[in-house]
PDB file of C-alpha atoms in Angstrom:
ATOM      1  CA  MET A   1       0.000   0.000   0.000  1.00 67.00           C
ATOM      2  CA  GLU A   2       1.379   3.396  -0.996  1.00 77.00           C
ATOM      3  CA  ILE A   3       1.356   6.286   1.468  1.00 81.00           C
ATOM      4  CA  VAL A   4      -0.649   9.276   0.164  1.00 86.00           C
ATOM      5  CA  TYR A   5       0.651  12.786   0.873  1.00 89.00           C
ATOM      6  CA  GLU A   6       0.125  16.190  -0.698  1.00 92.00           C
ATOM      7  CA  LEU A   7       1.366  19.759  -0.418  1.00 95.00           C
ATOM      8  CA  GLY A   8       0.998  20.951   3.180  1.00 94.00           C
ATOM      9  CA  SER A   9       0.788  17.437   4.662  1.00 95.00           C
ATOM     10  CA  ILE A  10       2.445  16.798   8.018  1.00 96.00           C
ATOM     11  CA  VAL A  11       4.490  13.588   7.878  1.00 96.00           C
ATOM     12  CA  GLN A  12       6.391  11.583  10.472  1.00 96.00           C
ATOM     13  CA  MET A  13       9.877  10.455   9.464  1.00 94.00           C
ATOM     14  CA  LYS A  14      11.651   7.297  10.665  1.00 94.00           C
ATOM     15  CA  LYS A  15      14.682   9.170  12.020  1.00 93.00           C
ATOM     16  CA  GLN A  16      14.546  12.019  14.503  1.00 92.00           C
ATOM     17  CA  HIS A  17      15.826  15.471  13.500  1.00 91.00           C
ATOM     18  CA  PRO A  18      18.673  16.836  15.697  1.00 91.00           C
ATOM     19  CA  CYS A  19      16.221  19.387  17.187  1.00 92.00           C
ATOM     20  CA  GLY A  20      14.174  16.457  18.551  1.00 90.00           C
ATOM     21  CA  SER A  21      11.219  16.522  16.148  1.00 92.00           C
ATOM     22  CA  PHE A  22       9.877  13.672  14.013  1.00 94.00           C
ATOM     23  CA  GLU A  23       7.263  15.857  12.256  1.00 96.00           C
ATOM     24  CA  TRP A  24       7.826  17.607   8.927  1.00 96.00           C
ATOM     25  CA  GLU A  25       5.597  19.627   6.572  1.00 96.00           C
ATOM     26  CA  VAL A  26       5.683  18.920   2.826  1.00 97.00           C
ATOM     27  CA  VAL A  27       6.569  22.228   1.128  1.00 97.00           C
ATOM     28  CA  ARG A  28       7.272  21.178  -2.487  1.00 96.00           C
ATOM     29  CA  LEU A  29       6.347  18.170  -4.623  1.00 94.00           C
ATOM     30  CA  GLY A  30       7.907  17.108  -7.905  1.00 92.00           C
ATOM     31  CA  MET A  31      10.916  14.992  -8.840  1.00 92.00           C
ATOM     32  CA  ASP A  32      12.370  16.142  -5.525  1.00 95.00           C
ATOM     33  CA  ILE A  33      10.383  16.648  -2.335  1.00 96.00           C
ATOM     34  CA  LYS A  34      11.149  19.547  -0.020  1.00 97.00           C
ATOM     35  CA  ILE A  35      10.107  19.274   3.621  1.00 96.00           C
ATOM     36  CA  LYS A  36      10.279  21.725   6.530  1.00 96.00           C
ATOM     37  CA  CYS A  37      10.793  20.740  10.179  1.00 96.00           C
ATOM     38  CA  CYS A  38       7.735  21.683  12.254  1.00 94.00           C
ATOM     39  CA  THR A  39       9.878  22.580  15.289  1.00 94.00           C
ATOM     40  CA  CYS A  40      12.895  24.537  13.992  1.00 94.00           C
ATOM     41  CA  ASP A  41      11.811  25.378  10.377  1.00 93.00           C
ATOM     42  CA  ARG A  42      14.923  23.738   8.879  1.00 95.00           C
ATOM     43  CA  ILE A  43      14.375  22.712   5.240  1.00 96.00           C
ATOM     44  CA  ALA A  44      15.534  19.402   3.755  1.00 96.00           C
ATOM     45  CA  MET A  45      15.241  18.087   0.210  1.00 96.00           C
ATOM     46  CA  PHE A  46      14.827  14.423  -0.749  1.00 95.00           C
ATOM     47  CA  THR A  47      14.504  12.556  -4.014  1.00 96.00           C
ATOM     48  CA  ARG A  48      11.108  10.889  -4.297  1.00 92.00           C
ATOM     49  CA  GLN A  49      12.694   7.431  -3.766  1.00 93.00           C
ATOM     50  CA  ASN A  50      14.566   8.465  -0.618  1.00 95.00           C
ATOM     51  CA  PHE A  51      11.484  10.236   0.749  1.00 93.00           C
ATOM     52  CA  LYS A  52       9.336   7.116   0.316  1.00 92.00           C
ATOM     53  CA  LYS A  53      11.957   5.093   2.222  1.00 93.00           C
ATOM     54  CA  SER A  54      12.301   7.678   5.006  1.00 93.00           C
ATOM     55  CA  ILE A  55       8.619   8.381   5.711  1.00 93.00           C
ATOM     56  CA  LYS A  56       6.889   6.494   8.523  1.00 93.00           C
ATOM     57  CA  LYS A  57       3.308   7.830   8.313  1.00 92.00           C
ATOM     58  CA  VAL A  58       1.180  10.815   7.325  1.00 94.00           C
ATOM     59  CA  ILE A  59      -0.171  12.639  10.374  1.00 93.00           C
ATOM     60  CA  SER A  60      -2.480  15.084   8.557  1.00 88.00           C
ATOM     61  CA  LEU A  61      -3.307  15.884   4.933  1.00 79.00           C
TER      62      LEU A  61
END
């Protein structure tokens, strides 16, 4: 089963961010996916393949 997410979704990642948060907001979708930490506003960019491997669950759409 594929996890469904869209722009503005809050997702939980498998690994914790150094600030202590697991929650990220999806900021950009395309070939690459840009996410923003919900705690410290740090931005990270993943390829779609790496993002699918790193995501644990979608908290809100």
